Short mmCIF file of C-alpha atoms in Angstrom, two decimals:
data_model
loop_
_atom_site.label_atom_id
_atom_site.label_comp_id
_atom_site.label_asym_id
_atom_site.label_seq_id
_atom_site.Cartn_x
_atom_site.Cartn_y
_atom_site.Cartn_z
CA UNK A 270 33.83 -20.36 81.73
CA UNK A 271 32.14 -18.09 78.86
CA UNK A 272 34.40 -14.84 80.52
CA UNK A 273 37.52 -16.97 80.28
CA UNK A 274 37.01 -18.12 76.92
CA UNK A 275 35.88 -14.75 75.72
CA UNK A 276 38.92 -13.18 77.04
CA UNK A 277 41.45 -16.11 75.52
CA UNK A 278 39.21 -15.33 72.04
CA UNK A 279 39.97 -11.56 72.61
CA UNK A 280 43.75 -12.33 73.36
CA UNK A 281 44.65 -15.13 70.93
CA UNK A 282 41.72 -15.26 68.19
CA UNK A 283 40.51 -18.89 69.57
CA UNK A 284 37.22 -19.86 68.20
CA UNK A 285 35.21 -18.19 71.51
CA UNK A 286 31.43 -19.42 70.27
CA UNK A 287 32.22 -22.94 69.66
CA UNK A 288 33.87 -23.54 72.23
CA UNK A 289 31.49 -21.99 74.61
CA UNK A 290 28.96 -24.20 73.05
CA UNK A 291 31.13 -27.55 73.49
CA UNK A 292 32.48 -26.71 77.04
CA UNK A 293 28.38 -26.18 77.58
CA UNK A 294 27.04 -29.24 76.74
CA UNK A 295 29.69 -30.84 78.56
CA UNK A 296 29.15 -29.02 81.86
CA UNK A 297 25.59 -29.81 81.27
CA UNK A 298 26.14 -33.50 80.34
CA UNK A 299 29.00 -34.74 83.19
CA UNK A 300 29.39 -32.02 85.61
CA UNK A 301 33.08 -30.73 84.64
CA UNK A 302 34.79 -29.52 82.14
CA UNK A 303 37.76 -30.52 79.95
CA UNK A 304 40.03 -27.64 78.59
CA UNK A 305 42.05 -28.19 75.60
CA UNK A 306 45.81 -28.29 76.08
CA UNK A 307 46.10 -25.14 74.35
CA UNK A 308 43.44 -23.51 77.12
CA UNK A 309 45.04 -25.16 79.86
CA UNK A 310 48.39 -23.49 79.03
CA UNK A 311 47.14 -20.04 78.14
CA UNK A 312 45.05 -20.09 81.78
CA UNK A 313 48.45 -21.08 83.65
CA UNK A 314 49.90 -18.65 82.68
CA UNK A 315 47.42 -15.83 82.27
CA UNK A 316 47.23 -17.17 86.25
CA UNK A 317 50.54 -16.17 87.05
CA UNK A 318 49.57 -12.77 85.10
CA UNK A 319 46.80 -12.15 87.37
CA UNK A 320 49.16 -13.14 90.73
CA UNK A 321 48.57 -10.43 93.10
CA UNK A 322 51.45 -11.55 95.69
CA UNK A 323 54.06 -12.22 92.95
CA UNK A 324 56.86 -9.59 91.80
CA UNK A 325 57.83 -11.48 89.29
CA UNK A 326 55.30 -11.56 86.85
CA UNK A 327 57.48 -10.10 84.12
CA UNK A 328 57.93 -13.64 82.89
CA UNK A 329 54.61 -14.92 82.60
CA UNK A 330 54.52 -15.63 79.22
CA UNK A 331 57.28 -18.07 79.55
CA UNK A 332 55.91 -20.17 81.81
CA UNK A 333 56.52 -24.19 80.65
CA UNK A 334 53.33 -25.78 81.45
CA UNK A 335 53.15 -29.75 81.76
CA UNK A 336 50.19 -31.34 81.03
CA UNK A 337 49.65 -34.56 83.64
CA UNK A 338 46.02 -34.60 83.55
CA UNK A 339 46.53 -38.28 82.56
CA UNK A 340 48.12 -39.36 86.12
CA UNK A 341 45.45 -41.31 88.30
CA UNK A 342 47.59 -42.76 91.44
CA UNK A 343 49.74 -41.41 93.36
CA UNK A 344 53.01 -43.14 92.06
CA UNK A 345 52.51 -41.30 89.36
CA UNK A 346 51.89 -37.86 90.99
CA UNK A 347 55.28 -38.36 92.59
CA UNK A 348 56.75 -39.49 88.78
CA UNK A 349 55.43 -36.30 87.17
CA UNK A 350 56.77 -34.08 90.41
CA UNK A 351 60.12 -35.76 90.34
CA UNK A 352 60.36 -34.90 86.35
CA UNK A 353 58.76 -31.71 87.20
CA UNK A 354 61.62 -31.31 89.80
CA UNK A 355 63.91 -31.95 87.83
CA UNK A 356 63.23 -30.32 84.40
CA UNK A 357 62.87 -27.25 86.21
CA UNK A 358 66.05 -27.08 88.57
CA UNK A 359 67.55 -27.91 85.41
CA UNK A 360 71.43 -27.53 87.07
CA UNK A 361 70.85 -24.30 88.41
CA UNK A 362 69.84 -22.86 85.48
CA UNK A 363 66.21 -22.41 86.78
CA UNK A 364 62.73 -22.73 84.23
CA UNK A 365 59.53 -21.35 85.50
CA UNK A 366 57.09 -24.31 85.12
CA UNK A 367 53.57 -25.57 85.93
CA UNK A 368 52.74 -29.12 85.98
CA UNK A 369 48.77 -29.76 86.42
CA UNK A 370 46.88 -32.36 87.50
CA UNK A 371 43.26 -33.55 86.81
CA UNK A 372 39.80 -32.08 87.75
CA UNK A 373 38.72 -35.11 89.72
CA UNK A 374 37.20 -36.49 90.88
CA UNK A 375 38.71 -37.99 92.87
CA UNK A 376 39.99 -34.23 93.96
CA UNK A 377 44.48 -34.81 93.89
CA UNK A 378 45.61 -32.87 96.65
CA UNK A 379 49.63 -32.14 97.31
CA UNK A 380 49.94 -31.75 101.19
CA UNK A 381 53.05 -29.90 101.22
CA UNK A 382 53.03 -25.82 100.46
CA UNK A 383 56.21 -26.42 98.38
CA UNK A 384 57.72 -29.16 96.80
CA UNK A 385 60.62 -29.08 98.73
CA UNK A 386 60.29 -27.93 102.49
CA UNK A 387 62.36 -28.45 105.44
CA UNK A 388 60.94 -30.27 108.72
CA UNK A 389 60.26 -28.45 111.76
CA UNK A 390 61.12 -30.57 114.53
CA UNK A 391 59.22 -29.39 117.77
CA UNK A 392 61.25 -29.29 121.32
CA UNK A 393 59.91 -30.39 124.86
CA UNK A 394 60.91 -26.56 125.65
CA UNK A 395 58.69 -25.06 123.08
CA UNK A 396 61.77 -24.11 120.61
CA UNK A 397 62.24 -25.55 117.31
CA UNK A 398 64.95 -27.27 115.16
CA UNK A 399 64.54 -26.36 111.73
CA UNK A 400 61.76 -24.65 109.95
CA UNK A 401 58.81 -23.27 112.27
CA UNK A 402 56.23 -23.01 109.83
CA UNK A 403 56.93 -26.64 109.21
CA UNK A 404 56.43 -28.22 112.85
CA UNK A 405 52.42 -29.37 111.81
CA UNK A 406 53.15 -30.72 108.81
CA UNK A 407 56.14 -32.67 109.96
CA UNK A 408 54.31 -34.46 112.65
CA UNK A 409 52.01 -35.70 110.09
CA UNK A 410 54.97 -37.09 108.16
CA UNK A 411 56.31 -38.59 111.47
CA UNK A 412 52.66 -39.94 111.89
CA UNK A 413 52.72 -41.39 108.85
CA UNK A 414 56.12 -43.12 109.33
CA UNK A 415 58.80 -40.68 108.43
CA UNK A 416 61.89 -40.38 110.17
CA UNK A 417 64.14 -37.55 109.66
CA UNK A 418 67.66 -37.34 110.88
CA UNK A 419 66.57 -34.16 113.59
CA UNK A 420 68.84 -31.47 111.89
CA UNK A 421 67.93 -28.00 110.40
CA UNK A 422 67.90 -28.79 107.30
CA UNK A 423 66.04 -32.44 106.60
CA UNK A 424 63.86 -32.47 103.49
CA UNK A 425 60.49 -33.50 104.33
CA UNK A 426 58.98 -35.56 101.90
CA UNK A 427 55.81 -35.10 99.43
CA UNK A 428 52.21 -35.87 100.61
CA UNK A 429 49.57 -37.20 98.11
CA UNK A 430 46.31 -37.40 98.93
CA UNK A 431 43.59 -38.41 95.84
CA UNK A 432 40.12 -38.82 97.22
CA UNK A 433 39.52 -40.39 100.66
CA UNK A 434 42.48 -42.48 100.15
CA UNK A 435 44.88 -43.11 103.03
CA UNK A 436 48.08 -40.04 102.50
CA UNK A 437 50.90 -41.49 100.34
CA UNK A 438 54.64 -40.55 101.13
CA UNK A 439 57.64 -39.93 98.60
CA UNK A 440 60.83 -38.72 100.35
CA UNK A 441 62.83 -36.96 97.36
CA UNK A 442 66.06 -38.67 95.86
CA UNK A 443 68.48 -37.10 97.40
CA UNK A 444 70.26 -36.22 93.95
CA UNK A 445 66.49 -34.66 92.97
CA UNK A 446 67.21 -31.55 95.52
CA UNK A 447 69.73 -28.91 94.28
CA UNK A 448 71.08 -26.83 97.73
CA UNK A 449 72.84 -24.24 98.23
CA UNK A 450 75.66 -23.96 100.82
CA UNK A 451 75.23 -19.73 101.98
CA UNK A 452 78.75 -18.43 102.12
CA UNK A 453 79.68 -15.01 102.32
CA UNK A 454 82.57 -13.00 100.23
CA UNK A 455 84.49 -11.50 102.83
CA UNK A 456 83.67 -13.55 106.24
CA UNK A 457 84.79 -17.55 106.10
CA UNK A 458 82.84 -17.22 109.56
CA UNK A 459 79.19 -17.42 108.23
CA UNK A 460 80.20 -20.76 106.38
CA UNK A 461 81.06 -22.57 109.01
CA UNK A 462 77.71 -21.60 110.74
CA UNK A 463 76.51 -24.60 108.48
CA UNK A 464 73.79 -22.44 106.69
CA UNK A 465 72.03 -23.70 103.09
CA UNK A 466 69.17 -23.68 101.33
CA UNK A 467 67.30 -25.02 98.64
CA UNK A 468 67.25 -23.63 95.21
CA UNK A 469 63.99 -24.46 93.54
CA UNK A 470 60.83 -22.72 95.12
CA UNK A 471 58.13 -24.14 94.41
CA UNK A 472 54.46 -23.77 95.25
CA UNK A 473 52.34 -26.63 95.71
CA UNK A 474 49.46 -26.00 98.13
CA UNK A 475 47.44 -23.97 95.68
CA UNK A 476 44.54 -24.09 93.40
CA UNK A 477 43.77 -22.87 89.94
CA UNK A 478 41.13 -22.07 89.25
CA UNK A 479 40.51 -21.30 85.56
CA UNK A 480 37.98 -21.59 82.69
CA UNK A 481 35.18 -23.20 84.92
CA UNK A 482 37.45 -25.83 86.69
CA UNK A 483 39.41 -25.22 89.83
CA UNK A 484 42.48 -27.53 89.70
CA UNK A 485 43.61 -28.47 93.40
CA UNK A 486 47.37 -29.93 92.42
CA UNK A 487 49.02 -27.51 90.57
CA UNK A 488 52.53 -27.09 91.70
CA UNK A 489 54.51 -23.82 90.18
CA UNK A 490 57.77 -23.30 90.40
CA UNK A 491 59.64 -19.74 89.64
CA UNK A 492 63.12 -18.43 90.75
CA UNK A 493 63.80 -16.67 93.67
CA UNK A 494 64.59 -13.05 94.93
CA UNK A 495 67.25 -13.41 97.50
CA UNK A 496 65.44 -11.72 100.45
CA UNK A 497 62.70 -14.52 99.91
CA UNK A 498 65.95 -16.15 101.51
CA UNK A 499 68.05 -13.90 103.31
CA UNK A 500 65.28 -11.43 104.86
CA UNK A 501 62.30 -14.11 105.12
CA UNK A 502 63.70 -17.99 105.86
CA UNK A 503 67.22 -17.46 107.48
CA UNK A 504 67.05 -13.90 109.18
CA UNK A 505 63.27 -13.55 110.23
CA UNK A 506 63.00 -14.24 113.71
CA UNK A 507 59.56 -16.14 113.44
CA UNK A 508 62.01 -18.76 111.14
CA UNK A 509 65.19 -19.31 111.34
CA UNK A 510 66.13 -16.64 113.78
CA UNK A 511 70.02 -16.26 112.10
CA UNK A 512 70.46 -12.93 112.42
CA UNK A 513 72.48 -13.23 115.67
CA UNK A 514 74.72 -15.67 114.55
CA UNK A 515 75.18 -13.55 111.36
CA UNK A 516 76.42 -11.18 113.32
CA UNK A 517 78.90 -12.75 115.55
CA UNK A 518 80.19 -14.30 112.52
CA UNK A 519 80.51 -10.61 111.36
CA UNK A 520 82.43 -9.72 114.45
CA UNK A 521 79.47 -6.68 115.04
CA UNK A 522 78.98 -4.74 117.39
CA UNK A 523 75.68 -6.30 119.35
CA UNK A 524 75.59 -3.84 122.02
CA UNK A 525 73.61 -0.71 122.65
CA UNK A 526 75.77 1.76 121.10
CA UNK A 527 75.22 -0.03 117.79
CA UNK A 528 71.41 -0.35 117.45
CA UNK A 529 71.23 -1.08 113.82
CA UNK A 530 73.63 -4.48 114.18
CA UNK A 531 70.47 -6.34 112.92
CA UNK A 532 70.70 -4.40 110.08
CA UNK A 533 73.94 -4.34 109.23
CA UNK A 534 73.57 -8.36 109.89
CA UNK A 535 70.27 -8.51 107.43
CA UNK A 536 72.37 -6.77 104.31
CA UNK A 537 75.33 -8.93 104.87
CA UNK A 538 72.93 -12.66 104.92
CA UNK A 539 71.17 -11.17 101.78
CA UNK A 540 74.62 -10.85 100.32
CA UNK A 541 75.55 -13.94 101.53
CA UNK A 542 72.38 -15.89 99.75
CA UNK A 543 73.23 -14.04 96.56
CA UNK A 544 77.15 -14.66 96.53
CA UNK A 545 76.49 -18.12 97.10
CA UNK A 546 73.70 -19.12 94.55
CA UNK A 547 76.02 -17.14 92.09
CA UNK A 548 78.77 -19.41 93.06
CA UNK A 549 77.13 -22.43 92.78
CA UNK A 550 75.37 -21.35 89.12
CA UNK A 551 71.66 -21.23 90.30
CA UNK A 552 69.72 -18.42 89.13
CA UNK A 553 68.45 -16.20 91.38
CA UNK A 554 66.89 -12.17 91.86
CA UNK A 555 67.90 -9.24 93.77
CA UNK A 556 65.58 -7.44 94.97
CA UNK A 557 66.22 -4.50 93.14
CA UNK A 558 66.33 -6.29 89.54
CA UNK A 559 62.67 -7.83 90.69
CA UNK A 560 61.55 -4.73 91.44
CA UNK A 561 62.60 -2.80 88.28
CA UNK A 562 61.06 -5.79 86.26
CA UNK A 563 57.43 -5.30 88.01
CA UNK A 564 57.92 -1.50 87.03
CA UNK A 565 58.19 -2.74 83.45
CA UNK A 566 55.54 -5.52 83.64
CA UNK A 567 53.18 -2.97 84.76
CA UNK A 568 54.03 -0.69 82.45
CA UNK A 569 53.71 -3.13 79.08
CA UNK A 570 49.81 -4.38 80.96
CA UNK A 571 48.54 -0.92 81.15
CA UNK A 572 49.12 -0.44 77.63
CA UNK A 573 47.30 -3.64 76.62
CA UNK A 574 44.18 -2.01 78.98
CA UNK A 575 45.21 -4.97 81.68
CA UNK A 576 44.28 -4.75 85.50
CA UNK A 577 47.33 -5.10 87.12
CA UNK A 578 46.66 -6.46 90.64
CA UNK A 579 49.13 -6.28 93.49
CA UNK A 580 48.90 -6.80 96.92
CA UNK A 581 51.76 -4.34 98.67
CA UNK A 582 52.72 -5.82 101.43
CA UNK A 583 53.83 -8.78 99.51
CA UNK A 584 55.33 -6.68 96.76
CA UNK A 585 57.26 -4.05 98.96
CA UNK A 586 60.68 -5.48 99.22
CA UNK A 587 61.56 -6.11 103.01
CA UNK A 588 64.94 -4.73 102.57
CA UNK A 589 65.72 -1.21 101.53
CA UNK A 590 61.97 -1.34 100.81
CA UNK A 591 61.64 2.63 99.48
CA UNK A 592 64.67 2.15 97.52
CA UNK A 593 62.06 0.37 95.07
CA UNK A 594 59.11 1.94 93.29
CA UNK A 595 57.09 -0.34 94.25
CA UNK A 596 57.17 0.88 98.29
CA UNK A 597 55.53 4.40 96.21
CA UNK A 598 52.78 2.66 94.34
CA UNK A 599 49.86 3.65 96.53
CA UNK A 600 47.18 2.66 93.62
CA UNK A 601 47.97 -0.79 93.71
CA UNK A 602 44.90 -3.35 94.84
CA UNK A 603 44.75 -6.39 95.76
CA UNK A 604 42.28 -7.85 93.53
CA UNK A 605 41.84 -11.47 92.27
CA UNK A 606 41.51 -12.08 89.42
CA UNK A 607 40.22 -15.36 87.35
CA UNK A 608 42.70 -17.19 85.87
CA UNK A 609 43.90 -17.11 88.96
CA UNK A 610 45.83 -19.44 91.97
CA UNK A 611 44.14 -19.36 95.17
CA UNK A 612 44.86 -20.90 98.56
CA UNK A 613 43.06 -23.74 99.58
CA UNK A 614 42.63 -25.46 103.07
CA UNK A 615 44.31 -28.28 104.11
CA UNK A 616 42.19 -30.22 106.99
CA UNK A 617 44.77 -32.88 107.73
CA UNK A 618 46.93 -30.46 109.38
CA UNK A 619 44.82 -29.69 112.00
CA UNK A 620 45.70 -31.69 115.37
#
């Protein structure tokens, strides 16, 4: 607490002392702490600063930050993530925002890792319809109720839980959840394979912890860099495994005298992805402008005598990755840093 108002002082010329002395005799008095809304939205995004995993971090200091620290059930969770949900998709024309949630307790904990997710629908033969990292968390939903209509592509909905309270459900308006049809420029093929995906990512599962208080439901949401897409969801084989119908869409050459066709097929999904999201007027990253932007971020924090953390393997773009500058940063560390958003366990998924 005394570091993080010491450093906001040192950025920002708060009043550091009195503070320290209020936040004191609070802690000392009921156990927690209660940041001001101007603290609150200078740790959120002085969080995102100190993101080690994120490439994106250029933006920070636009982050929107919503205060819900006044929400109690979990009615109004879901009310404050549907506005949330909203006000940041905002058409397509994406808005980095934070909405945050009280102390506790009772402890408020979002279930999902994102807002929006797709089920994972398990088969008798072991395979999978939909998204594999999914298939735990959807049989909770079905345990709780839930149906989904068994395609590739069915929105699971959120999961409250505030206390020891029995888990509360939401399934999203179906208005609420901007997609994305993937398309590609040149190939009406890979259109008809029946491909989307959602345009808002948004992380939900994680903590911050800031200022003496660690915040369990704090969903972020940012914009995405189209291999996030392209090279992780549709064309990893631990996901959606695509790559081979890419391909054959394509009209490539699978056999042995072309050994790159998974490539060749990995370039043309991550145009596909970007094509489309331009199409349909969502904002979104190549990998290339992310990377040139995390040059400059870095930059502009060493001057202010900043720790820049990073974690490589999650900065390295997966495609083309020594293209970027990043792939040749061999100083970076992974250190966390406080503000910071940390992941947090989430029993009820165990079976």
């Amino acid at each position: 607490m005394r570091a993080f108002l010491l450093q906001m002082a040192e950025e920002t010329g708060a009043d550091a002392h009195r503070r320290i002395a209020e936040l004191t005799r609070e802690l000392a008095r009921s156990g927690t702490v209660t940041h001001t809304a101007e603290e609150l939205k200078w740790g959120a995004r002085v969080a995102w600063r100190n993101a080690a995993r994120c490439i994106g971090r250029m933006f920070w200091p636009g982050l929107e930050v919503r205060d819900a620290r006044d929400a109690k059930t979990e009615d109004e969770v879901f009310e404050n993530l549907l506005a949330h949900l909203n006000a940041s998709t905002n058409g397509g024309d994406i808005k980095p925002m934070i909405t945050v949630f009280g102390l506790g307790p009772p402890l408020i904990r979002i279930l999902n890792a994102q807002l929006i997710l797709y089920a994972g629908y398990l088969q008798a033969d072991g395979s999978v319809i939909g998204d594999p990292r999914n298939v735990n968390l959807t049989k909770l939903a079905q345990r709780l109720g839930w149906r989904g209509q068994g395609t590739r592509f069915d929105v699971l909905p959120l999961m409250v839980r505030i206390g020891d309270r029995p888990i509360r459900l939401f399934p999203w308006p179906p208005q609420a959840v901007l997609e994305v049809p993937i398309e590609h420029p040149d190939a009406a093929a890979v259109g008809e394979l029946g491909l989307k995906w959602f345009a808002l990512p948004a992380v939900s599962g994680m903590a911050l912890d800031m200022g003496g208080g660690v915040y369990t439901a704090a969903p972020s949401s940012g914009i995405y860099m189209g291999t996030e897409i392209g090279s992780f969801n549709l064309g990893d084989p631990r996901h959606y495994n695509q790559l081979g119908p890419i391909a054959r869409a394509l009209g490539l050459n699978q056999g042995a005298e072309n050994p790159l066709w998974q490539d060749q097929a990995m370039v043309e999904l991550n145009r596909a992805v970007l094509h489309s999201f331009s199409q349909a007027g969502v904002r979104i990253f190549d990998h290339h402008t992310l990377s040139e932007s995390f040059c400059k971020f870095r930059a502009r924090e060493r001057k202010q005598d900043r720790i820049v953390a990073g974690h490589w393997p999650w900065l390295a773009p997966p495609l083309s990755s020594n293209l970027s500058e990043i792939w040749h940063m061999k100083d970076l560390q992974a250190t966390m840093l406080k503000p910071g958003y940390f992941y947090q366990p989430v029993p009820e998924l165990d079976f």
